[in-house]
């Protein structure tokens, strides 16, 4: 990134490890300008914040401090004119209430649950608030891997050194998504990726759609499509054989669900370049998944900007691995996002019609009406999203957050 993002970090945990990790991980994208405020509130340093002009304010209130000091409500903090990223609290139980901890309102476990639920409600009603699920990070890594009571008692460190990189990665992924660094397209291989087996060996009969891991992978692909990620295929195969296989097996997705298909014997990097051109996106917007290491390496070498996860050898481990990679980070999912596949298909249909009409006839056939309106609560989130994702008419390349537009 040409301009290093400016981050203000507020935390009630000792910040040194997180500061160091955020800075180190951000170096690959040009670095960050980080200012840390430990054990204080954004409301207490408003003049400093105004002078610093952060791109984002990160708020991390840790569960370990909740038994000593009640966490500051974020409602008043969100009135400040900034974009916020807040961490959820990790699950924690002090053992004083036994099984009643989840039902007694004053227990530590229940207070943390209520705090997280309130954070979600705030994020749903405040477009300038985005969440990083630290509770999910703890669930993935385990309590003993993320917390050491000795470090908390001696140095107020709420995360172990081993867990800090995972939190830093999640925070930076959210930050860069807010700045417009978003992956929009999943490109998948087929043989031994979308299904088990190789189509060319004996056609559809050689394929096992229910081989361990592959059914779960296809469900993951379908879920991405439902939230607005475009799908594409890059497969070394004969197209008639692939079409027959999609017709013969119930795969949860059909070929029509893929907005671009490259089914031939060209190098995969060439396939991905053509897919990007067809979908009118940059190759930087692509994620490529293939079970074969040599194919992954070839794409990385030819197109280093494409995200190419190093898939585990065992497909049964793919879903957990992909969850940790968080390849399609986005600060918000809108109704327009969920309609992206349908919007693309409609555009393809319009292009087909356009081939038979004059320019004037085509424009008239669209029956479009342009309505200009001021920014308002109903459109401000989409307006910010467009400045982050659209390049064709954004001559200066300036990106705006909801807080900027407000």
CSV table of N, CA, C and O in Angstrom, one decimal, residues 237-358:
chain,number,residue,atom,x,y,z
A,237,UNK,N,-8.9,-30.8,-18.1
A,237,UNK,CA,-9.9,-31.8,-18.4
A,237,UNK,C,-10.4,-31.6,-19.8
A,237,UNK,O,-10.2,-30.5,-20.4
A,238,UNK,N,-11.2,-32.6,-20.3
A,238,UNK,CA,-12.0,-32.4,-21.5
A,238,UNK,C,-13.4,-32.0,-21.1
A,238,UNK,O,-14.0,-32.6,-20.2
A,239,UNK,N,-13.8,-30.9,-21.6
A,239,UNK,CA,-15.1,-30.3,-21.2
A,239,UNK,C,-16.3,-31.2,-21.3
A,239,UNK,O,-17.1,-31.3,-20.3
A,240,UNK,N,-16.4,-32.0,-22.4
A,240,UNK,CA,-17.6,-32.9,-22.4
A,240,UNK,C,-17.6,-33.9,-21.2
A,240,UNK,O,-18.7,-34.2,-20.7
A,241,UNK,N,-16.5,-34.4,-20.8
A,241,UNK,CA,-16.4,-35.3,-19.7
A,241,UNK,C,-16.9,-34.6,-18.4
A,241,UNK,O,-17.6,-35.2,-17.5
A,242,UNK,N,-16.4,-33.4,-18.2
A,242,UNK,CA,-16.8,-32.6,-17.0
A,242,UNK,C,-18.3,-32.3,-17.0
A,242,UNK,O,-19.0,-32.4,-16.0
A,243,UNK,N,-18.8,-31.9,-18.2
A,243,UNK,CA,-20.3,-31.7,-18.3
A,243,UNK,C,-21.1,-32.9,-17.9
A,243,UNK,O,-22.1,-32.8,-17.2
A,244,UNK,N,-20.6,-34.1,-18.4
A,244,UNK,CA,-21.3,-35.3,-18.1
A,244,UNK,C,-21.3,-35.6,-16.6
A,244,UNK,O,-22.3,-36.1,-16.0
A,245,UNK,N,-20.2,-35.4,-16.0
A,245,UNK,CA,-20.1,-35.6,-14.6
A,245,UNK,C,-21.0,-34.7,-13.7
A,245,UNK,O,-21.6,-35.2,-12.8
A,246,UNK,N,-21.1,-33.5,-14.1
A,246,UNK,CA,-22.0,-32.6,-13.3
A,246,UNK,C,-23.4,-33.0,-13.5
A,246,UNK,O,-24.2,-32.8,-12.6
A,247,UNK,N,-23.7,-33.6,-14.7
A,247,UNK,CA,-25.1,-34.0,-14.9
A,247,UNK,C,-25.4,-35.3,-14.2
A,247,UNK,O,-26.5,-35.5,-13.7
A,248,UNK,N,-24.4,-36.2,-14.0
A,248,UNK,CA,-24.6,-37.5,-13.4
A,248,UNK,C,-24.7,-37.5,-11.9
A,248,UNK,O,-25.4,-38.2,-11.3
A,249,UNK,N,-23.9,-36.6,-11.3
A,249,UNK,CA,-23.8,-36.6,-9.8
A,249,UNK,C,-24.5,-35.4,-9.2
A,249,UNK,O,-24.4,-34.3,-9.8
A,250,UNK,N,-25.1,-35.6,-8.1
A,250,UNK,CA,-25.6,-34.4,-7.3
A,250,UNK,C,-24.5,-33.8,-6.5
A,250,UNK,O,-24.1,-34.4,-5.5
A,251,UNK,N,-24.0,-32.7,-6.9
A,251,UNK,CA,-22.8,-32.1,-6.3
A,251,UNK,C,-23.1,-30.9,-5.5
A,251,UNK,O,-22.2,-30.3,-4.9
A,252,UNK,N,-24.4,-30.5,-5.5
A,252,UNK,CA,-24.7,-29.3,-4.7
A,252,UNK,C,-24.6,-28.0,-5.5
A,252,UNK,O,-25.1,-27.0,-5.1
A,253,UNK,N,-23.8,-28.0,-6.5
A,253,UNK,CA,-23.6,-26.9,-7.5
A,253,UNK,C,-23.6,-27.5,-8.9
A,253,UNK,O,-23.2,-28.6,-9.1
A,254,UNK,N,-24.0,-26.7,-9.8
A,254,UNK,CA,-24.0,-27.0,-11.2
A,254,UNK,C,-23.0,-26.2,-11.9
A,254,UNK,O,-22.5,-25.2,-11.4
A,255,UNK,N,-22.7,-26.5,-13.2
A,255,UNK,CA,-21.8,-25.7,-14.0
A,255,UNK,C,-22.3,-24.3,-14.1
A,255,UNK,O,-21.6,-23.3,-14.2
A,256,UNK,N,-23.7,-24.1,-14.1
A,256,UNK,CA,-24.3,-22.8,-14.3
A,256,UNK,C,-24.0,-21.9,-13.1
A,256,UNK,O,-24.1,-20.7,-13.2
A,257,UNK,N,-23.6,-22.5,-11.9
A,257,UNK,CA,-23.3,-21.7,-10.8
A,257,UNK,C,-21.9,-21.1,-10.8
A,257,UNK,O,-21.6,-20.3,-10.0
A,258,UNK,N,-21.1,-21.4,-11.8
A,258,UNK,CA,-19.8,-20.9,-12.0
A,258,UNK,C,-19.8,-19.8,-13.1
A,258,UNK,O,-20.3,-20.0,-14.2
A,259,UNK,N,-19.3,-18.6,-12.7
A,259,UNK,CA,-19.4,-17.5,-13.6
A,259,UNK,C,-18.3,-17.5,-14.7
A,259,UNK,O,-18.4,-16.8,-15.7
A,260,UNK,N,-17.3,-18.3,-14.5
A,260,UNK,CA,-16.3,-18.5,-15.5
A,260,UNK,C,-15.7,-19.9,-15.4
A,260,UNK,O,-15.5,-20.4,-14.3
A,261,UNK,N,-15.5,-20.6,-16.6
A,261,UNK,CA,-15.0,-21.9,-16.6
A,261,UNK,C,-13.9,-22.1,-17.6
A,261,UNK,O,-14.1,-21.7,-18.8
A,262,UNK,N,-12.7,-22.5,-17.1
A,262,UNK,CA,-11.6,-22.8,-18.0
A,262,UNK,C,-11.3,-24.3,-17.9
A,262,UNK,O,-10.7,-24.7,-16.9
A,263,UNK,N,-11.8,-25.1,-18.8
A,263,UNK,CA,-11.7,-26.5,-18.8
A,263,UNK,C,-10.9,-26.9,-20.0
A,263,UNK,O,-11.5,-27.1,-21.1
A,264,UNK,N,-9.6,-27.0,-19.9
A,264,UNK,CA,-8.8,-27.3,-21.1
A,264,UNK,C,-7.4,-27.7,-20.6
A,264,UNK,O,-7.3,-28.1,-19.4
A,265,UNK,N,-6.4,-27.6,-21.4
A,265,UNK,CA,-5.1,-28.1,-21.0
A,265,UNK,C,-4.0,-27.0,-21.0
A,265,UNK,O,-2.8,-27.3,-21.0
A,266,UNK,N,-4.4,-25.8,-21.0
A,266,UNK,CA,-3.5,-24.7,-20.9
A,266,UNK,C,-2.9,-24.6,-19.5
A,266,UNK,O,-3.5,-25.1,-18.5
A,267,UNK,N,-1.8,-23.9,-19.4
A,267,UNK,CA,-1.2,-23.7,-18.0
A,267,UNK,C,-2.2,-23.0,-17.1
A,267,UNK,O,-3.0,-22.1,-17.6
A,268,UNK,N,-2.3,-23.3,-15.9
A,268,UNK,CA,-3.3,-22.8,-15.0
A,268,UNK,C,-3.2,-21.2,-14.9
A,268,UNK,O,-4.2,-20.5,-14.7
A,269,UNK,N,-2.0,-20.7,-14.9
A,269,UNK,CA,-1.8,-19.3,-14.8
A,269,UNK,C,-2.5,-18.5,-16.0
A,269,UNK,O,-3.1,-17.5,-15.8
A,270,UNK,N,-2.4,-19.1,-17.2
A,270,UNK,CA,-3.1,-18.6,-18.3
A,270,UNK,C,-4.7,-18.6,-18.1
A,270,UNK,O,-5.4,-17.7,-18.4
A,271,UNK,N,-5.1,-19.7,-17.6
A,271,UNK,CA,-6.5,-19.9,-17.2
A,271,UNK,C,-7.0,-18.8,-16.3
A,271,UNK,O,-8.0,-18.1,-16.5
A,272,UNK,N,-6.2,-18.5,-15.2
A,272,UNK,CA,-6.6,-17.5,-14.2
A,272,UNK,C,-6.6,-16.1,-14.8
A,272,UNK,O,-7.5,-15.3,-14.5
A,273,UNK,N,-5.7,-15.9,-15.7
A,273,UNK,CA,-5.6,-14.5,-16.4
A,273,UNK,C,-6.9,-14.3,-17.2
A,273,UNK,O,-7.5,-13.2,-17.2
A,274,UNK,N,-7.3,-15.4,-17.9
A,274,UNK,CA,-8.5,-15.2,-18.8
A,274,UNK,C,-9.8,-15.1,-17.9
A,274,UNK,O,-10.7,-14.4,-18.2
A,275,UNK,N,-9.8,-15.9,-16.8
A,275,UNK,CA,-10.9,-15.8,-15.8
A,275,UNK,C,-11.1,-14.3,-15.3
A,275,UNK,O,-12.2,-13.8,-15.3
A,276,UNK,N,-9.9,-13.7,-14.9
A,276,UNK,CA,-10.0,-12.4,-14.4
A,276,UNK,C,-10.5,-11.4,-15.5
A,276,UNK,O,-11.3,-10.5,-15.2
A,277,UNK,N,-10.0,-11.6,-16.7
A,277,UNK,CA,-10.5,-10.7,-17.8
A,277,UNK,C,-12.0,-10.9,-18.1
A,277,UNK,O,-12.7,-9.9,-18.2
A,278,UNK,N,-12.5,-12.2,-18.0
A,278,UNK,CA,-13.9,-12.4,-18.3
A,278,UNK,C,-14.8,-11.8,-17.2
A,278,UNK,O,-15.8,-11.2,-17.4
A,279,UNK,N,-14.3,-11.9,-15.9
A,279,UNK,CA,-15.1,-11.3,-14.8
A,279,UNK,C,-14.8,-9.9,-14.6
A,279,UNK,O,-15.4,-9.3,-13.7
A,280,UNK,N,-13.9,-9.3,-15.3
A,280,UNK,CA,-13.6,-7.9,-15.2
A,280,UNK,C,-13.1,-7.5,-13.9
A,280,UNK,O,-13.5,-6.5,-13.2
A,281,UNK,N,-12.2,-8.3,-13.3
A,281,UNK,CA,-11.5,-8.0,-12.1
A,281,UNK,C,-10.0,-8.2,-12.3
A,281,UNK,O,-9.5,-8.7,-13.3
A,282,UNK,N,-9.2,-7.7,-11.3
A,282,UNK,CA,-7.8,-7.9,-11.4
A,282,UNK,C,-7.5,-9.3,-10.9
A,282,UNK,O,-8.2,-9.9,-10.1
A,283,UNK,N,-6.3,-9.8,-11.3
A,283,UNK,CA,-5.9,-11.1,-10.8
A,283,UNK,C,-5.6,-11.1,-9.3
A,283,UNK,O,-5.7,-12.1,-8.6
A,284,UNK,N,-5.4,-9.9,-8.7
A,284,UNK,CA,-5.3,-9.8,-7.3
A,284,UNK,C,-6.5,-10.1,-6.5
A,284,UNK,O,-6.5,-10.4,-5.3
A,285,UNK,N,-7.7,-10.1,-7.2
A,285,UNK,CA,-8.9,-10.5,-6.6
A,285,UNK,C,-9.2,-12.0,-6.5
A,285,UNK,O,-10.2,-12.4,-6.0
A,286,UNK,N,-8.3,-12.8,-7.0
A,286,UNK,CA,-8.5,-14.2,-7.2
A,286,UNK,C,-7.9,-15.0,-6.0
A,286,UNK,O,-6.8,-14.7,-5.5
A,287,UNK,N,-8.6,-16.1,-5.6
A,287,UNK,CA,-8.1,-17.1,-4.7
A,287,UNK,C,-8.1,-18.4,-5.6
A,287,UNK,O,-9.2,-18.8,-6.1
A,288,UNK,N,-7.0,-19.1,-5.6
A,288,UNK,CA,-6.9,-20.3,-6.4
A,288,UNK,C,-6.7,-21.5,-5.5
A,288,UNK,O,-5.7,-21.5,-4.7
A,289,UNK,N,-7.5,-22.6,-5.6
A,289,UNK,CA,-7.4,-23.8,-4.8
A,289,UNK,C,-7.2,-25.0,-5.7
A,289,UNK,O,-8.0,-25.2,-6.6
A,290,UNK,N,-6.1,-25.7,-5.4
A,290,UNK,CA,-5.8,-26.9,-6.3
A,290,UNK,C,-5.1,-27.9,-5.3
A,290,UNK,O,-4.3,-27.5,-4.5
A,291,UNK,N,-5.4,-29.2,-5.5
A,291,UNK,CA,-4.8,-30.2,-4.6
A,291,UNK,C,-3.3,-30.5,-5.0
A,291,UNK,O,-2.6,-31.0,-4.2
A,292,UNK,N,-2.9,-30.1,-6.2
A,292,UNK,CA,-1.5,-30.5,-6.6
A,292,UNK,C,-0.6,-29.3,-6.4
A,292,UNK,O,-0.7,-28.2,-6.8
A,293,UNK,N,0.5,-29.7,-5.7
A,293,UNK,CA,1.5,-28.7,-5.3
A,293,UNK,C,2.2,-28.0,-6.5
A,293,UNK,O,2.4,-26.8,-6.5
A,294,UNK,N,2.5,-28.8,-7.6
A,294,UNK,CA,3.1,-28.3,-8.7
A,294,UNK,C,2.3,-27.2,-9.4
A,294,UNK,O,2.8,-26.2,-9.9
A,295,UNK,N,1.0,-27.4,-9.4
A,295,UNK,CA,0.1,-26.4,-10.0
A,295,UNK,C,0.0,-25.1,-9.1
A,295,UNK,O,0.0,-24.0,-9.6
A,296,UNK,N,0.0,-25.3,-7.8
A,296,UNK,CA,0.0,-24.1,-6.9
A,296,UNK,C,1.3,-23.4,-7.1
A,296,UNK,O,1.3,-22.1,-7.2
A,297,UNK,N,2.4,-24.1,-7.2
A,297,UNK,CA,3.7,-23.4,-7.3
A,297,UNK,C,3.8,-22.6,-8.6
A,297,UNK,O,4.4,-21.5,-8.7
A,298,UNK,N,3.3,-23.2,-9.7
A,298,UNK,CA,3.3,-22.6,-11.0
A,298,UNK,C,2.5,-21.3,-11.0
A,298,UNK,O,3.0,-20.3,-11.6
A,299,UNK,N,1.4,-21.3,-10.4
A,299,UNK,CA,0.5,-20.1,-10.3
A,299,UNK,C,1.2,-19.0,-9.5
A,299,UNK,O,1.2,-17.9,-9.8
A,300,UNK,N,1.8,-19.4,-8.3
A,300,UNK,CA,2.5,-18.5,-7.5
A,300,UNK,C,3.6,-17.8,-8.2
A,300,UNK,O,3.9,-16.6,-8.1
A,301,UNK,N,4.4,-18.6,-9.0
A,301,UNK,CA,5.5,-18.0,-9.7
A,301,UNK,C,5.0,-17.1,-10.8
A,301,UNK,O,5.7,-16.0,-11.0
A,302,UNK,N,4.0,-17.4,-11.5
A,302,UNK,CA,3.5,-16.6,-12.7
A,302,UNK,C,2.7,-15.4,-12.2
A,302,UNK,O,2.7,-14.3,-12.8
A,303,UNK,N,1.9,-15.6,-11.2
A,303,UNK,CA,0.9,-14.6,-10.7
A,303,UNK,C,1.0,-14.5,-9.2
A,303,UNK,O,0.2,-14.9,-8.4
A,304,UNK,N,2.1,-13.9,-8.7
A,304,UNK,CA,2.3,-13.8,-7.2
A,304,UNK,C,1.2,-13.1,-6.5
A,304,UNK,O,1.1,-13.2,-5.3
A,305,UNK,N,0.4,-12.2,-7.2
A,305,UNK,CA,-0.6,-11.5,-6.5
A,305,UNK,C,-1.9,-12.3,-6.2
A,305,UNK,O,-2.7,-11.9,-5.4
A,306,UNK,N,-2.0,-13.5,-6.8
A,306,UNK,CA,-3.1,-14.4,-6.6
A,306,UNK,C,-2.9,-15.1,-5.2
A,306,UNK,O,-1.8,-15.5,-4.9
A,307,UNK,N,-3.9,-15.2,-4.4
A,307,UNK,CA,-3.9,-16.0,-3.2
A,307,UNK,C,-3.9,-17.4,-3.5
A,307,UNK,O,-4.9,-17.9,-4.0
A,308,UNK,N,-2.9,-18.2,-3.1
A,308,UNK,CA,-2.8,-19.6,-3.3
A,308,UNK,C,-2.5,-20.3,-2.0
A,308,UNK,O,-1.4,-20.5,-1.7
A,309,UNK,N,-3.5,-20.8,-1.3
A,309,UNK,CA,-3.3,-21.4,0.0
A,309,UNK,C,-2.6,-22.8,-0.2
A,309,UNK,O,-2.9,-23.5,-1.2
A,310,UNK,N,-1.7,-23.1,0.7
A,310,UNK,CA,-1.0,-24.4,0.6
A,310,UNK,C,-1.8,-25.5,1.3
A,310,UNK,O,-1.7,-25.7,2.5
A,311,UNK,N,-2.6,-26.1,0.5
A,311,UNK,CA,-3.6,-27.1,1.0
A,311,UNK,C,-3.0,-28.3,1.7
A,311,UNK,O,-2.0,-28.8,1.2
A,312,UNK,N,-3.6,-28.7,2.8
A,312,UNK,CA,-3.1,-29.9,3.5
A,312,UNK,C,-3.2,-31.1,2.5
A,312,UNK,O,-4.0,-31.2,1.6
A,313,UNK,N,-2.3,-32.1,2.7
A,313,UNK,CA,-2.4,-33.3,1.9
A,313,UNK,C,-3.7,-34.1,2.0
A,313,UNK,O,-4.2,-34.7,1.1
A,314,UNK,N,-4.3,-34.1,3.2
A,314,UNK,CA,-5.5,-34.8,3.5
A,314,UNK,C,-6.7,-33.9,3.3
A,314,UNK,O,-6.9,-32.9,4.1
A,315,UNK,N,-7.6,-34.2,2.3
A,315,UNK,CA,-8.7,-33.3,2.1
A,315,UNK,C,-9.7,-33.2,3.3
A,315,UNK,O,-10.4,-32.2,3.5
A,316,UNK,N,-9.6,-34.2,4.2
A,316,UNK,CA,-10.5,-34.1,5.4
A,316,UNK,C,-10.1,-33.0,6.3
A,316,UNK,O,-10.9,-32.5,7.1
A,317,UNK,N,-8.9,-32.4,6.1
A,317,UNK,CA,-8.4,-31.3,7.0
A,317,UNK,C,-8.6,-30.0,6.3
A,317,UNK,O,-8.3,-28.9,6.9
A,318,UNK,N,-9.1,-30.0,5.1
A,318,UNK,CA,-9.2,-28.7,4.3
A,318,UNK,C,-10.1,-27.7,5.0
A,318,UNK,O,-9.8,-26.5,5.0
A,319,UNK,N,-11.3,-28.1,5.4
A,319,UNK,CA,-12.2,-27.1,5.9
A,319,UNK,C,-11.7,-26.4,7.1
A,319,UNK,O,-11.8,-25.1,7.2
A,320,UNK,N,-11.1,-27.1,8.1
A,320,UNK,CA,-10.5,-26.4,9.2
A,320,UNK,C,-9.3,-25.5,8.8
A,320,UNK,O,-9.2,-24.4,9.3
A,321,UNK,N,-8.5,-25.9,7.8
A,321,UNK,CA,-7.4,-25.1,7.4
A,321,UNK,C,-7.9,-23.8,6.7
A,321,UNK,O,-7.4,-22.7,6.9
A,322,UNK,N,-8.9,-24.0,5.8
A,322,UNK,CA,-9.5,-22.8,5.1
A,322,UNK,C,-10.1,-21.8,6.1
A,322,UNK,O,-10.0,-20.6,5.8
A,323,UNK,N,-10.7,-22.3,7.2
A,323,UNK,CA,-11.3,-21.4,8.1
A,323,UNK,C,-10.2,-20.5,8.8
A,323,UNK,O,-10.4,-19.4,9.0
A,324,UNK,N,-9.0,-21.1,9.0
A,324,UNK,CA,-7.9,-20.3,9.7
A,324,UNK,C,-7.3,-19.4,8.7
A,324,UNK,O,-6.8,-18.3,9.1
A,325,UNK,N,-7.4,-19.7,7.4
A,325,UNK,CA,-6.8,-18.8,6.4
A,325,UNK,C,-7.6,-17.5,6.2
A,325,UNK,O,-7.1,-16.5,5.8
A,326,UNK,N,-8.9,-17.6,6.3
A,326,UNK,CA,-9.8,-16.4,6.2
A,326,UNK,C,-9.5,-15.7,4.9
A,326,UNK,O,-9.2,-14.5,4.9
A,327,UNK,N,-9.7,-16.4,3.8
A,327,UNK,CA,-9.2,-15.9,2.5
A,327,UNK,C,-10.1,-14.8,1.9
A,327,UNK,O,-9.7,-14.0,1.1
A,328,UNK,N,-11.4,-14.7,2.4
A,328,UNK,CA,-12.3,-13.8,1.9
A,328,UNK,C,-12.8,-12.8,2.9
A,328,UNK,O,-14.0,-12.6,3.1
A,329,UNK,N,-11.9,-12.2,3.6
A,329,UNK,CA,-12.2,-11.2,4.6
A,329,UNK,C,-13.0,-10.0,4.0
A,329,UNK,O,-12.7,-9.6,2.9
A,330,UNK,N,-14.0,-9.6,4.7
A,330,UNK,CA,-14.8,-8.4,4.3
A,330,UNK,C,-15.3,-7.7,5.5
A,330,UNK,O,-15.7,-8.4,6.5
A,331,UNK,N,-15.3,-6.4,5.5
A,331,UNK,CA,-15.8,-5.7,6.7
A,331,UNK,C,-17.3,-5.8,6.9
A,331,UNK,O,-17.9,-5.7,8.0
A,332,UNK,N,-18.1,-6.1,5.8
A,332,UNK,CA,-19.5,-6.1,5.9
A,332,UNK,C,-20.0,-6.9,4.7
A,332,UNK,O,-19.5,-6.8,3.6
A,333,UNK,N,-21.1,-7.6,4.9
A,333,UNK,CA,-21.8,-8.3,3.8
A,333,UNK,C,-23.2,-7.6,3.6
A,333,UNK,O,-24.0,-7.6,4.5
A,334,UNK,N,-23.4,-7.1,2.4
A,334,UNK,CA,-24.6,-6.4,2.1
A,334,UNK,C,-25.5,-7.2,1.2
A,334,UNK,O,-25.1,-8.2,0.6
A,335,UNK,N,-26.8,-6.8,1.1
A,335,UNK,CA,-27.7,-7.4,0.2
A,335,UNK,C,-27.2,-7.4,-1.3
A,335,UNK,O,-27.4,-8.4,-2.0
A,336,UNK,N,-26.5,-6.4,-1.7
A,336,UNK,CA,-26.0,-6.3,-3.0
A,336,UNK,C,-24.9,-7.4,-3.2
A,336,UNK,O,-24.8,-8.0,-4.3
A,337,UNK,N,-24.1,-7.6,-2.2
A,337,UNK,CA,-23.1,-8.7,-2.2
A,337,UNK,C,-23.7,-10.0,-2.5
A,337,UNK,O,-23.3,-10.8,-3.4
A,338,UNK,N,-24.8,-10.3,-1.8
A,338,UNK,CA,-25.5,-11.6,-2.0
A,338,UNK,C,-26.1,-11.8,-3.3
A,338,UNK,O,-26.4,-13.0,-3.7
A,339,UNK,N,-26.3,-10.7,-4.0
A,339,UNK,CA,-26.9,-10.8,-5.4
A,339,UNK,C,-25.9,-10.7,-6.5
A,339,UNK,O,-26.2,-10.6,-7.6
A,340,UNK,N,-24.6,-10.8,-6.1
A,340,UNK,CA,-23.5,-10.5,-7.1
A,340,UNK,C,-23.6,-11.6,-8.2
A,340,UNK,O,-23.4,-11.2,-9.4
A,341,UNK,N,-23.8,-12.8,-7.9
A,341,UNK,CA,-23.8,-13.8,-9.0
A,341,UNK,C,-24.9,-13.6,-10.0
A,341,UNK,O,-24.8,-13.6,-11.2
A,342,UNK,N,-26.1,-13.3,-9.4
A,342,UNK,CA,-27.3,-13.0,-10.3
A,342,UNK,C,-27.0,-11.7,-11.1
A,342,UNK,O,-27.4,-11.6,-12.3
A,343,UNK,N,-26.4,-10.7,-10.5
A,343,UNK,CA,-26.1,-9.5,-11.2
A,343,UNK,C,-25.1,-9.8,-12.4
A,343,UNK,O,-25.3,-9.2,-13.5
A,344,UNK,N,-24.1,-10.6,-12.1
A,344,UNK,CA,-23.2,-11.0,-13.2
A,344,UNK,C,-23.9,-11.7,-14.3
A,344,UNK,O,-23.7,-11.4,-15.5
A,345,UNK,N,-24.7,-12.7,-14.0
A,345,UNK,CA,-25.5,-13.4,-15.0
A,345,UNK,C,-26.3,-12.5,-15.8
A,345,UNK,O,-26.5,-12.6,-17.1
A,346,UNK,N,-27.0,-11.5,-15.2
A,346,UNK,CA,-27.8,-10.5,-15.9
A,346,UNK,C,-26.9,-9.7,-16.8
A,346,UNK,O,-27.4,-9.3,-18.0
A,347,UNK,N,-25.7,-9.3,-16.4
A,347,UNK,CA,-24.8,-8.6,-17.3
A,347,UNK,C,-24.4,-9.4,-18.5
A,347,UNK,O,-24.3,-8.8,-19.6
A,348,UNK,N,-24.2,-10.7,-18.3
A,348,UNK,CA,-23.9,-11.5,-19.4
A,348,UNK,C,-25.0,-11.6,-20.4
A,348,UNK,O,-24.8,-11.5,-21.7
A,349,UNK,N,-26.2,-11.7,-19.9
A,349,UNK,CA,-27.4,-11.7,-20.8
A,349,UNK,C,-27.5,-10.3,-21.5
A,349,UNK,O,-27.8,-10.3,-22.7
A,350,UNK,N,-27.2,-9.2,-20.9
A,350,UNK,CA,-27.3,-7.9,-21.5
A,350,UNK,C,-26.3,-7.8,-22.6
A,350,UNK,O,-26.5,-7.3,-23.7
A,351,UNK,N,-25.1,-8.4,-22.4
A,351,UNK,CA,-24.0,-8.3,-23.4
A,351,UNK,C,-24.4,-9.1,-24.6
A,351,UNK,O,-24.1,-8.7,-25.7
A,352,UNK,N,-25.1,-10.2,-24.4
A,352,UNK,CA,-25.5,-11.1,-25.5
A,352,UNK,C,-26.6,-10.3,-26.4
A,352,UNK,O,-26.5,-10.3,-27.6
A,353,UNK,N,-27.5,-9.6,-25.7
A,353,UNK,CA,-28.5,-8.8,-26.4
A,353,UNK,C,-27.8,-7.6,-27.1
A,353,UNK,O,-28.2,-7.3,-28.3
A,354,UNK,N,-26.8,-7.1,-26.5
A,354,UNK,CA,-26.1,-5.9,-27.1
A,354,UNK,C,-25.5,-6.2,-28.4
A,354,UNK,O,-25.3,-5.3,-29.3
A,355,UNK,N,-25.1,-7.5,-28.6
A,355,UNK,CA,-24.4,-7.9,-29.9
A,355,UNK,C,-25.4,-7.8,-31.1
A,355,UNK,O,-25.0,-7.7,-32.2
A,356,UNK,N,-26.7,-7.7,-30.8
A,356,UNK,CA,-27.7,-7.7,-31.9
A,356,UNK,C,-28.3,-6.3,-32.1
A,356,UNK,O,-29.2,-6.2,-33.0
A,357,UNK,N,-27.9,-5.4,-31.2
A,357,UNK,CA,-28.6,-4.0,-31.3
A,357,UNK,C,-27.6,-3.0,-31.6
A,357,UNK,O,-26.4,-3.1,-31.3
A,358,UNK,N,-28.0,-1.8,-32.0
A,358,UNK,CA,-27.2,-0.7,-32.1
A,358,UNK,C,-27.0,-0.1,-30.7
A,358,UNK,O,-27.7,-0.5,-29.8
